[in-house]
Coordinates of N, CA and C in Angstrom, one line a residue:
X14 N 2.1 23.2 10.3 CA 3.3 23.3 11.2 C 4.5 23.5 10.3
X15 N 5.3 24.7 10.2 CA 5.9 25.0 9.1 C 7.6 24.5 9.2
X16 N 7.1 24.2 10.9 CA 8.7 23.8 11.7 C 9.1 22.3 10.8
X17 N 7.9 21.5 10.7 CA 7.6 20.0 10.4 C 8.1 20.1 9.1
X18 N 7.6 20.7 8.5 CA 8.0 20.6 6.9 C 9.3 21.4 6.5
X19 N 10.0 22.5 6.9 CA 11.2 22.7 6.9 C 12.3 21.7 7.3
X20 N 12.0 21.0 8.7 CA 12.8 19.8 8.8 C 12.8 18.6 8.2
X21 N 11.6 18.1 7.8 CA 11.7 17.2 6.7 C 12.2 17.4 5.8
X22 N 11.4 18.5 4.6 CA 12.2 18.7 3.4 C 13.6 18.6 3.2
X23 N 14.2 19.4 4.3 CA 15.6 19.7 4.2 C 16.5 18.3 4.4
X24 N 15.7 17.4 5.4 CA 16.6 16.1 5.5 C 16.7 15.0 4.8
X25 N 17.7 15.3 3.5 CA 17.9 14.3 2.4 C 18.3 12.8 3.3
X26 N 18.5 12.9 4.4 CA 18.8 11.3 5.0 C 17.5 10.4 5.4
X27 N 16.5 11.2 5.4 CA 15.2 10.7 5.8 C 15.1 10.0 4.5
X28 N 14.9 10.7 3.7 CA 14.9 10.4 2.0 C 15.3 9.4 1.3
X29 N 16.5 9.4 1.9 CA 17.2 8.4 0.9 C 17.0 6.8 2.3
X30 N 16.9 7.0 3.8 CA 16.5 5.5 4.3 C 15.3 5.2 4.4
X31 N 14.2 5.8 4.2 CA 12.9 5.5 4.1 C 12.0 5.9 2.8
X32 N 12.3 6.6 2.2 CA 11.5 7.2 1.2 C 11.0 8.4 1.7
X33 N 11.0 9.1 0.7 CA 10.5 10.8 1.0 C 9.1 10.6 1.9
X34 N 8.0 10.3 1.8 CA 6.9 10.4 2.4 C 7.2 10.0 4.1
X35 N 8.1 8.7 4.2 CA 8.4 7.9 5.1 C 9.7 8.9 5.7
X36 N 10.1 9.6 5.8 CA 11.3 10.6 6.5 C 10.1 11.7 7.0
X37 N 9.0 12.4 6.1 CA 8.6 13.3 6.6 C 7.5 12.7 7.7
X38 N 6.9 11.7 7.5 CA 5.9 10.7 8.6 C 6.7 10.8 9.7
X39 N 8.4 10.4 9.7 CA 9.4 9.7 11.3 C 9.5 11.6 11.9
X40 N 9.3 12.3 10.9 CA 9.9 13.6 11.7 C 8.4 14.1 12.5
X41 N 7.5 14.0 11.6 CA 5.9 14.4 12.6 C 5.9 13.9 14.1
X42 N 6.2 12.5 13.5 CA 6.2 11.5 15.0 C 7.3 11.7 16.0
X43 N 8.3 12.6 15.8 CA 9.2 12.9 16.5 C 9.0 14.3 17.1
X44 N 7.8 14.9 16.9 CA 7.6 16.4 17.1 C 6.2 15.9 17.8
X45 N 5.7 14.9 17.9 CA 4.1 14.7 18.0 C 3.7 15.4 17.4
X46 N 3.6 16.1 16.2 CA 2.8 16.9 15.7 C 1.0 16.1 15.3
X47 N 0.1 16.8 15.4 CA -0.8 16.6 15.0 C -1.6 17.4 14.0
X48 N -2.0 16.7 13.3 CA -2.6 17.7 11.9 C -3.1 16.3 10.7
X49 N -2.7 17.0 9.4 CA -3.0 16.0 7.9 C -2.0 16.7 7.1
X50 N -1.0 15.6 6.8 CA -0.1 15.3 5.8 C -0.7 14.7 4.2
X51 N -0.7 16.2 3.8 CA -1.2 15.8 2.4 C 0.0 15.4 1.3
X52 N -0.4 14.1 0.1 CA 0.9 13.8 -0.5 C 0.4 13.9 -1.9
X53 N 0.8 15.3 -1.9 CA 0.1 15.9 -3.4 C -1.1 15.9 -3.5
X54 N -2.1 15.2 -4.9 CA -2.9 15.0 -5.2 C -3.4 13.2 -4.3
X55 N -2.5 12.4 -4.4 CA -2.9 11.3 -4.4 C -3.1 11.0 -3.2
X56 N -3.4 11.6 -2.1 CA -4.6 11.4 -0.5 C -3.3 11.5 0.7
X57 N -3.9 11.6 1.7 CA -3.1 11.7 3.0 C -3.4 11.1 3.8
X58 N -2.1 11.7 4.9 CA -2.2 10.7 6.4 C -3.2 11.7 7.8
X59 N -3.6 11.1 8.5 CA -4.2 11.8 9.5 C -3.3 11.6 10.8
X60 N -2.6 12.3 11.3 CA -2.0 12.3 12.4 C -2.0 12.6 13.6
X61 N -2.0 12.3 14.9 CA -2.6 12.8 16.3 C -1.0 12.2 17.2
X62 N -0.7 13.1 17.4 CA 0.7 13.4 18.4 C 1.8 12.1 17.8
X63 N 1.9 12.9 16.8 CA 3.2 11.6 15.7 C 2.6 10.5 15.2
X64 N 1.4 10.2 15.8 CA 0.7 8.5 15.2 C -0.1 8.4 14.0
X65 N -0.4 7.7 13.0 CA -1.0 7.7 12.3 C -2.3 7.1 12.3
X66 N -3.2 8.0 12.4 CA -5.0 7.4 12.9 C -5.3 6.9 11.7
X67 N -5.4 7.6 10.4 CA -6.1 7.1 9.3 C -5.1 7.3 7.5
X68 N -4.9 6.8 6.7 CA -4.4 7.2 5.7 C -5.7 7.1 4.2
X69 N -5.6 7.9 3.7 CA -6.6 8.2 2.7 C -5.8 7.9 1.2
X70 N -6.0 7.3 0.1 CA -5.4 7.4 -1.2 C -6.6 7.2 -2.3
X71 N -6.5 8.2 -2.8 CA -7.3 8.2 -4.3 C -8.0 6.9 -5.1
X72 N -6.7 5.8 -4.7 CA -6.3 4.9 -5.9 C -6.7 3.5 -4.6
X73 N -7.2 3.8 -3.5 CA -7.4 2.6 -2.6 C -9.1 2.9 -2.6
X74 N -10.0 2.0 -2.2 CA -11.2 1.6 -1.7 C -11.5 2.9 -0.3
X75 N -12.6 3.4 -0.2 CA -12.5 3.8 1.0 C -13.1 2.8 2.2
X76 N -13.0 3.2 3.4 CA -12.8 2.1 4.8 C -14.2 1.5 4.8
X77 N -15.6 1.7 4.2 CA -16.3 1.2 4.1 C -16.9 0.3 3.1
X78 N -15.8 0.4 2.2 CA -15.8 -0.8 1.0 C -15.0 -1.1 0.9
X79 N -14.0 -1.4 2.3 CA -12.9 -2.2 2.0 C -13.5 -3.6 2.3
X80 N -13.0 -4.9 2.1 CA -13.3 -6.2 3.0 C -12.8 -6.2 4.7
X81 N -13.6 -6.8 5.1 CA -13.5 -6.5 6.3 C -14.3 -7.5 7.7
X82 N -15.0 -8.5 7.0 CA -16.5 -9.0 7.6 C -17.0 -8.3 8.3
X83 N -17.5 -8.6 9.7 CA -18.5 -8.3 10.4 C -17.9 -7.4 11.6
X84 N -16.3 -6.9 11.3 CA -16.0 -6.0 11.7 C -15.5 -4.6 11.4
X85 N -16.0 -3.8 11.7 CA -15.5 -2.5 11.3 C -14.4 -1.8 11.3
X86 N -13.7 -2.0 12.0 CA -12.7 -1.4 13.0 C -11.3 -2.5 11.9
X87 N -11.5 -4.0 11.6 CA -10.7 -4.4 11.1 C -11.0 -3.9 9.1
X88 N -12.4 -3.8 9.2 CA -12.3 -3.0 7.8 C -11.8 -1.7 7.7
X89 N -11.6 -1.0 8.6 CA -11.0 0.2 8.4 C -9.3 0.7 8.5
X90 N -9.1 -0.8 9.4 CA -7.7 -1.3 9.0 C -7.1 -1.2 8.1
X91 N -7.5 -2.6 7.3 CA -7.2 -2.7 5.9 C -7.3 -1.8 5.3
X92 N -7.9 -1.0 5.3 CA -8.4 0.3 4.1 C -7.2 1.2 4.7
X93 N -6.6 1.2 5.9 CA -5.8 2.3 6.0 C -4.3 2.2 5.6
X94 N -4.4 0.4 5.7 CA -2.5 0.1 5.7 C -2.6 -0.1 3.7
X95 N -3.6 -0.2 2.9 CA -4.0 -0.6 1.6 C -3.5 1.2 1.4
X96 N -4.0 2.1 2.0 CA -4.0 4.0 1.6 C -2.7 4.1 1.9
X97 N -1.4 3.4 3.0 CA -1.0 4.2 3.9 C 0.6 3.8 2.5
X98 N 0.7 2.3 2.4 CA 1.4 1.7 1.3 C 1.3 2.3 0.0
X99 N 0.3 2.6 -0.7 CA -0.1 3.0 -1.8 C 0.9 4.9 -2.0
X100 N 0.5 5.5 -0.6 CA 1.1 7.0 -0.1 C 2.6 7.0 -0.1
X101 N 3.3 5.8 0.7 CA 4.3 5.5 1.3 C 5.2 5.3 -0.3
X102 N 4.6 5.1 -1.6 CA 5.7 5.2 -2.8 C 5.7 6.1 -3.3
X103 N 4.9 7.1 -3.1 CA 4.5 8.3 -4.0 C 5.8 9.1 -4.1
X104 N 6.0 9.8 -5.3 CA 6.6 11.2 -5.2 C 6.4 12.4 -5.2
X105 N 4.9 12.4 -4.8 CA 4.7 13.7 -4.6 C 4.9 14.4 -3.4
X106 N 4.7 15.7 -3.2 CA 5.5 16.5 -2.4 C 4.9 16.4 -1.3
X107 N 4.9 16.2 -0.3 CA 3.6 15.8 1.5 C 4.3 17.1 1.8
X108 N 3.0 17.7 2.3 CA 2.9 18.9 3.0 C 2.2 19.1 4.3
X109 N 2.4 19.3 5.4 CA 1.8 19.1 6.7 C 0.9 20.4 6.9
X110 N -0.4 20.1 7.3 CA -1.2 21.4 7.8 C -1.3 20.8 9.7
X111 N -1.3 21.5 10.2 CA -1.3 21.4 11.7 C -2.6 21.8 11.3
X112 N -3.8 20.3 12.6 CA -5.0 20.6 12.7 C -5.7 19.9 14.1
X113 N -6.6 20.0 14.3 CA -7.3 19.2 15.9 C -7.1 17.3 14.7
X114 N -7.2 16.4 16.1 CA -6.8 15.2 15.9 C -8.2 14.7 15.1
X115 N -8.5 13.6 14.1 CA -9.0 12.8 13.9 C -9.3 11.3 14.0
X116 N -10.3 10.8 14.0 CA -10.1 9.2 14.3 C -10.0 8.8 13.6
X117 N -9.9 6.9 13.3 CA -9.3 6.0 12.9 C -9.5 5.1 13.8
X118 N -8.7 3.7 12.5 CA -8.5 2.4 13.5 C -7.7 2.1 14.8
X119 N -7.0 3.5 14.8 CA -5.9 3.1 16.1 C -4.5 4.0 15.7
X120 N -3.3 3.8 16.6 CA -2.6 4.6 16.0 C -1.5 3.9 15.8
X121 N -1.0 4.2 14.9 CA 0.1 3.3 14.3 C 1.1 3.9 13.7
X122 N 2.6 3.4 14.2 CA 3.6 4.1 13.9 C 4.1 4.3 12.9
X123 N 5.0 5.1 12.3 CA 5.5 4.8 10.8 C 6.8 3.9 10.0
X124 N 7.3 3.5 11.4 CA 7.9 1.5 11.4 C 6.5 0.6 11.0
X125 N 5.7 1.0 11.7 CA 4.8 -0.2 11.0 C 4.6 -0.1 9.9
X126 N 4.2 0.7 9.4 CA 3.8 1.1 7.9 C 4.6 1.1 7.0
X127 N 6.2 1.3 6.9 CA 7.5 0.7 6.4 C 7.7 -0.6 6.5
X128 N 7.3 -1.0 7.6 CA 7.7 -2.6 7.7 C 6.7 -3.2 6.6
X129 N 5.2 -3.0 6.8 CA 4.1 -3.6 5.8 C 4.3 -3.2 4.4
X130 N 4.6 -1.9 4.3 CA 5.0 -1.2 2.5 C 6.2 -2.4 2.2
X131 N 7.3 -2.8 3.1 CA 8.4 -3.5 2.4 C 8.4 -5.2 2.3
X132 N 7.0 -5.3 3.3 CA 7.3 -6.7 2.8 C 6.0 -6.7 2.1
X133 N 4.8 -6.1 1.7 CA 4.3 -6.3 0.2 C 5.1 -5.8 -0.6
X134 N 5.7 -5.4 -1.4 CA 6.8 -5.1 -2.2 C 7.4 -6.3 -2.4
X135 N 8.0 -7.0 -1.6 CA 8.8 -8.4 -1.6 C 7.8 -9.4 -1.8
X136 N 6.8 -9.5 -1.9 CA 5.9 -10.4 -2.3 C 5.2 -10.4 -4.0
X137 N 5.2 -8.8 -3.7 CA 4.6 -8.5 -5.3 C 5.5 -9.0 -6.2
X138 N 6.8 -8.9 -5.6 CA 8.1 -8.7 -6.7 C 8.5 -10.7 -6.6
X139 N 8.4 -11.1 -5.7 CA 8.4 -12.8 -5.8 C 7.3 -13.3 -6.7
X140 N 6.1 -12.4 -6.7 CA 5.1 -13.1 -7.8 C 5.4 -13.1 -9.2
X141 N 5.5 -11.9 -9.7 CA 6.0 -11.2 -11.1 C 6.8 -10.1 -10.9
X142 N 7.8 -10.2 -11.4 CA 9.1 -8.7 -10.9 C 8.6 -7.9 -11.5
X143 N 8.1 -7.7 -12.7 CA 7.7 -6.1 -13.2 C 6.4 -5.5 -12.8
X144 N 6.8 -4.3 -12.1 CA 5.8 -3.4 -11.5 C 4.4 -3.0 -12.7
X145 N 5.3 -3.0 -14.1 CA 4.2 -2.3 -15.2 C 2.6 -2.7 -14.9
X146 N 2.5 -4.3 -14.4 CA 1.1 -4.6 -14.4 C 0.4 -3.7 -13.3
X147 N 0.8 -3.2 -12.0 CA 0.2 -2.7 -11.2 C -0.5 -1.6 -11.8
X148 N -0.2 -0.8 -13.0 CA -0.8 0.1 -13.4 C -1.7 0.3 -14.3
X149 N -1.2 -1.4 -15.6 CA -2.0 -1.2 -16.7 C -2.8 -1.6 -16.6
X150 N -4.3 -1.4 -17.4 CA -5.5 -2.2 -17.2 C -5.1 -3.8 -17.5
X151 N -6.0 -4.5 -17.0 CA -5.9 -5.8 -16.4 C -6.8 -6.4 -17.8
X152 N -5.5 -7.2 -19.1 CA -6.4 -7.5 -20.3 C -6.0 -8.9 -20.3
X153 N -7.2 -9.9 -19.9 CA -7.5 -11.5 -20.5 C -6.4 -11.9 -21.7
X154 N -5.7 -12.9 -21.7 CA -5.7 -13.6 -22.7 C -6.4 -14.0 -23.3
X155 N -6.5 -14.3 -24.7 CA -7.7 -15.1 -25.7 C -7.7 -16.1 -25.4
X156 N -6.4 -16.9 -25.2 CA -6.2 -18.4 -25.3 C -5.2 -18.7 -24.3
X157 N -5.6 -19.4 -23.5 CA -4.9 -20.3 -22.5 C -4.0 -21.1 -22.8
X158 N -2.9 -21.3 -22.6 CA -1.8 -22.3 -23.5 C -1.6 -23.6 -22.4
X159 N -2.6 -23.8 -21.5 CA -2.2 -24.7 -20.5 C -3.8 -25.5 -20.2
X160 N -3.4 -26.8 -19.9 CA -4.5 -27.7 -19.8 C -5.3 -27.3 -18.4
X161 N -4.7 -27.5 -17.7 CA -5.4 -26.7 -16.3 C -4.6 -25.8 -15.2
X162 N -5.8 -24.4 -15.2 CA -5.4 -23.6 -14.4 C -5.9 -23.3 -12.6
X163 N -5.4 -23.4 -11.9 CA -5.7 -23.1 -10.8 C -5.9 -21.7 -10.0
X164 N -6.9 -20.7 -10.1 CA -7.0 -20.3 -9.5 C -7.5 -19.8 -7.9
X165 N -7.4 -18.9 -7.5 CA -7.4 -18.5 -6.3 C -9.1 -17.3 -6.5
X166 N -10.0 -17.2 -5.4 CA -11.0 -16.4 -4.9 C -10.8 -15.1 -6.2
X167 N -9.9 -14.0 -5.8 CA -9.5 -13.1 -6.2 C -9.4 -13.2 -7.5
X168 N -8.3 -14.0 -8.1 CA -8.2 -14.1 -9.5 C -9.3 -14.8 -10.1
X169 N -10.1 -15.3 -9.7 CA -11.6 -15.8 -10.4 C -12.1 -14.5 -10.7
X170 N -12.5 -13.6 -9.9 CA -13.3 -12.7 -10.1 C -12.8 -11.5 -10.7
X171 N -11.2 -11.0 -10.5 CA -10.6 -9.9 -11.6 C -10.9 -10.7 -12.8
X172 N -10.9 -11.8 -13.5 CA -10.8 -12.1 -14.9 C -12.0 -12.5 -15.3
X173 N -13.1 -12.3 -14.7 CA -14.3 -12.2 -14.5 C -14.9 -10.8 -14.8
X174 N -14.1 -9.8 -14.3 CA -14.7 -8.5 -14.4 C -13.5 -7.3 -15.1
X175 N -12.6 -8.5 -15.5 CA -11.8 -7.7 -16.0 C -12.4 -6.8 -17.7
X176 N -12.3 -6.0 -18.1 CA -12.6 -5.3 -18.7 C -11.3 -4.2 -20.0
X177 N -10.3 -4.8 -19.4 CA -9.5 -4.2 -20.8 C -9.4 -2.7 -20.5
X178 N -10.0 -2.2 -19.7 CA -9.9 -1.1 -19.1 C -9.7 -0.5 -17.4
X179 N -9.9 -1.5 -17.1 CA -9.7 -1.1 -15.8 C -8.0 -1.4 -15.0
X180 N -7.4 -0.9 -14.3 CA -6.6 -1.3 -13.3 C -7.1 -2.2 -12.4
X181 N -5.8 -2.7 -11.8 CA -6.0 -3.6 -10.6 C -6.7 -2.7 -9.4
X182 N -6.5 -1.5 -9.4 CA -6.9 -0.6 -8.2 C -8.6 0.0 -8.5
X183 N -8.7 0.2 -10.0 CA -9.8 0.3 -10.2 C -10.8 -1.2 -10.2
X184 N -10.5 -2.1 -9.9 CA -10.7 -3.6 -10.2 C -11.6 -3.8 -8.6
X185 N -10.4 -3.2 -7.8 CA -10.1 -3.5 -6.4 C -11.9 -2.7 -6.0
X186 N -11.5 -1.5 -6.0 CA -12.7 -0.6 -6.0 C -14.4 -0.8 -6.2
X187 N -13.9 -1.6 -7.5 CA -15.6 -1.9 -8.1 C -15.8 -3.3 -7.3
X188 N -14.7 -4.2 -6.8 CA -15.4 -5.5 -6.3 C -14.8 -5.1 -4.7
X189 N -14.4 -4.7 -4.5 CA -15.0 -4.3 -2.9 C -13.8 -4.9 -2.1
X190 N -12.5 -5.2 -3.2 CA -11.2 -5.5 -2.4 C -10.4 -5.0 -1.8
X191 N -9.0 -5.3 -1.1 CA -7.8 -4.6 -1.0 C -7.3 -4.2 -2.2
X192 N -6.6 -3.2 -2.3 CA -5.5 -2.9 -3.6 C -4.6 -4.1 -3.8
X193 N -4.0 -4.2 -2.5 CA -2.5 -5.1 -2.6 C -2.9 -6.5 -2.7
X194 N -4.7 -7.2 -2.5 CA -5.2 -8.5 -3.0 C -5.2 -8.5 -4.1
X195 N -5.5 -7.2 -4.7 CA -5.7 -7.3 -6.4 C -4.3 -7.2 -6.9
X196 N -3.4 -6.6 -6.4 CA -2.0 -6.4 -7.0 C -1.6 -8.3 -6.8
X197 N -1.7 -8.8 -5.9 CA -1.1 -9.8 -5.7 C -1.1 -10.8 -6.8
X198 N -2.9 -11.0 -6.6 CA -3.6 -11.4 -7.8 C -3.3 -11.3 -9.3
X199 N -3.2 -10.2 -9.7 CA -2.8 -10.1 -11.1 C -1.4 -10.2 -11.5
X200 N 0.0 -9.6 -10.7 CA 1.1 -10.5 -10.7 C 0.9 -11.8 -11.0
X201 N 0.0 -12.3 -10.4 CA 0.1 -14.0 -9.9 C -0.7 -14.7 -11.3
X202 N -1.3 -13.9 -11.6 CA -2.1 -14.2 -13.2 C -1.3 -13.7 -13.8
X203 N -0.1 -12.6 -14.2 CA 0.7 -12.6 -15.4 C 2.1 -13.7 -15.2
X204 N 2.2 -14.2 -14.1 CA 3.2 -15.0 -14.0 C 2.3 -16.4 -14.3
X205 N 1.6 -16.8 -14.9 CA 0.4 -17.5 -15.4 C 0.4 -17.2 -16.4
X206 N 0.6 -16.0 -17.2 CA 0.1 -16.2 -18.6 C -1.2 -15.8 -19.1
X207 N -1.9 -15.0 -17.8 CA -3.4 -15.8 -18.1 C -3.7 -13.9 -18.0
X208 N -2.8 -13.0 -18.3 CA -3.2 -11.9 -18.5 C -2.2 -11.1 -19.1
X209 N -2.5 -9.8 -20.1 CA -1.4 -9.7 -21.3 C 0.0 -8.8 -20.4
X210 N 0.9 -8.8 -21.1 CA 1.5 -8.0 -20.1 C 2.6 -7.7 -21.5
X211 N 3.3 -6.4 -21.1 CA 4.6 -6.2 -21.8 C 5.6 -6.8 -21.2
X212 N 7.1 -7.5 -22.5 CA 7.7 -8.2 -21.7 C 8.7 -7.4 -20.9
X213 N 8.7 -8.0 -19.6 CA 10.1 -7.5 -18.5 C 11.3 -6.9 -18.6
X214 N 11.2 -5.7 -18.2 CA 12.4 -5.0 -19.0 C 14.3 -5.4 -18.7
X215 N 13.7 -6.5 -17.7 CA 15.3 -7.3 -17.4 C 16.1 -6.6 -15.8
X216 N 15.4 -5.2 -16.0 CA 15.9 -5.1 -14.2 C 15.4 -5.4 -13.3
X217 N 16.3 -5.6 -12.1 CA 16.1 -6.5 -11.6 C 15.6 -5.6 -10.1
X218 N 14.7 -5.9 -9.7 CA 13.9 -4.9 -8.4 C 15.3 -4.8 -7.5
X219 N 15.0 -3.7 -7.2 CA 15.7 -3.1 -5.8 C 15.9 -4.0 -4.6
X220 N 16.7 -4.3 -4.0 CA 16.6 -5.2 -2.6 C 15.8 -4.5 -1.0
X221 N 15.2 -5.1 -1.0 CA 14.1 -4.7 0.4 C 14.8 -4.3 1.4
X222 N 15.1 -2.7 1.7 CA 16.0 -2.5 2.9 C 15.1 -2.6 4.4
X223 N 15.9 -3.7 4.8 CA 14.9 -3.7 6.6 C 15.7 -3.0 7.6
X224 N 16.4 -2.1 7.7 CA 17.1 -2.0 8.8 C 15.8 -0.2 8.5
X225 N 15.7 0.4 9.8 CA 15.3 1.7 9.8 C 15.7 2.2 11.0
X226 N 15.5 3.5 10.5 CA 16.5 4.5 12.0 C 16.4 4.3 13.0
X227 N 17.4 4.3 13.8 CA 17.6 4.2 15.2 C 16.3 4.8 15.6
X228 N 16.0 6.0 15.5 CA 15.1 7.0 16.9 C 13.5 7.3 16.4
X229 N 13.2 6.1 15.4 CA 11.5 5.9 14.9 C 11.2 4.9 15.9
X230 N 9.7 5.3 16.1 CA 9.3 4.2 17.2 C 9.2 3.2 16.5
X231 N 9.5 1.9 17.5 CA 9.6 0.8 16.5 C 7.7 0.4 15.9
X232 N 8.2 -0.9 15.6 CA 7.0 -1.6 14.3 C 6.2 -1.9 15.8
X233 N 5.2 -2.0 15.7 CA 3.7 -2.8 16.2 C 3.5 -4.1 15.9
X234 N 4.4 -5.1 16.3 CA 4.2 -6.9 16.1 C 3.0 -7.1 15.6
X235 N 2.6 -6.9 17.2 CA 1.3 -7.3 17.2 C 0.1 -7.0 15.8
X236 N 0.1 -5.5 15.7 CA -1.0 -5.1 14.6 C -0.4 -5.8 13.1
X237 N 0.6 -6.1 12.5 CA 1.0 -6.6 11.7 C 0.7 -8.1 11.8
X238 N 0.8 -8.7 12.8 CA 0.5 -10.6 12.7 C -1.0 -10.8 12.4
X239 N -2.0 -9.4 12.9 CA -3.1 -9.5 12.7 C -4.0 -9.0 11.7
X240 N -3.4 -8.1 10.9 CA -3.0 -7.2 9.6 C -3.3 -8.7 8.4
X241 N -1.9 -9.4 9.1 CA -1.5 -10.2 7.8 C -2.6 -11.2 7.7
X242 N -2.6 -11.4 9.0 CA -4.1 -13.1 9.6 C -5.3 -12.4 8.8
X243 N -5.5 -11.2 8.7 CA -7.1 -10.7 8.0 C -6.6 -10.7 6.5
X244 N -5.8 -10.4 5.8 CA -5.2 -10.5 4.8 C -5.1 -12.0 4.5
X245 N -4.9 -13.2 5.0 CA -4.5 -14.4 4.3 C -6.2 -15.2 4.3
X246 N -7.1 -14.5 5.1 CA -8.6 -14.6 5.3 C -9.3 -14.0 3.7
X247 N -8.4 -13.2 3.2 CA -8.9 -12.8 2.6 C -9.2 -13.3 1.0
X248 N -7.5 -14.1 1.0 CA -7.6 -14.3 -0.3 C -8.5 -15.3 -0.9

């Protein structure tokens, strides 16, 4: 749809209140457009009359190795808001193909998916402010400088299988987690000590803007309180 992506691109106001991916997502949903919003290399959104059925990222688990228990529908969840966050920071360029609809866990607006992208952001950044760890491989300390440590599910088993080579996302992948559990996790281990890190370059993260445009459908309460309940299940 060449209409969708002419109006996006061109609208530096989408850009600058939501982020580039998040302006061209509020304009689909304002056209209903249906099709797949590709965002460069690093995976897409699946869309059916402005909503978002499914989101796909390179660097996330796919919906059948995400955690999930004995439901599917909430494993495919997680797998999509873990794809849809991961997409929602990217800078690469999203290009819309108009196509027949696909399915998913449901449809979900792109308030929701800004609201969830901005308050993990505000969490990651309360645990450890520097983003650097989300990317580097995840390397053990030799030596513990502390008599006892307490951890959590998650950080047992990254420092367990951590390997000096892998990312948190590739971490996530091989044990069958969220991205943003493992992100949380490893923050939560270098604000611990208990994993190497370069020191903090002293800036200070960006402040979490909550207000979003007037004429985006709003957020989905509901799928967020139960988003988060399967997420605090998880850790």
């Amino acid at each position: 749809m060449a209409r969708a992506n002419d109006t996006v691109q061109a609208n530096g106001v989408a850009r600058a209140n939501a982020g580039w991916v998040g302006g061209v997502l509020a304009a689909l949903e304002r056209e209903k457009a249906t099709g797949i919003l590709r965002v460069g290399g690093d995976g897409a959104f699946h869309v059916d009359r402005g909503a978002v059925t499914r989101a796909e990222s390179r660097h996330a688990p796919e919906p059948g190795a995400a955690p999930g228990g004995p439901d599917p529908e909430l494993s495919a969840l997680l797998a999509t808001f873990d794809a849809a966050c991961l997409l929602l920071a990217s800078d690469a360029e999203p290009v819309f193909t108009e196509g027949p609809p696909s399915g998913g866990p449901g449809k979900i607006t792109v308030a929701t998916l800004v609201h969830e992208q901005r308050r993990r952001r505000a969490l990651l950044d309360a645990a450890w402010p520097d983003a650097s760890v989300d990317t580097a491989p995840v390397v053990p300390v030799r030596r513990v400088g502390r008599q006892r440590v307490i951890l959590t599910g998650v950080q047992a088993e990254i420092l367990l299988n951590a390997d000096g080579v892998r990312t948190p996302a590739q971490l996530a992948r091989e044990l069958g987690r969220t991205v943003f559990g493992c992100l949380l996790a490893v923050r939560g281990l270098a604000a611990a000590s208990l994993v190497r890190t370069d020191p903090p370059d002293g800036t200070p993260a960006p402040p979490v803007r909550e207000e979003l445009p007037a004429d985006w459908a709003p957020a989905d309460h509901d799928l967020l309180v139960r988003l988060h309940a399967a997420l605090v299940e998880l850790r």
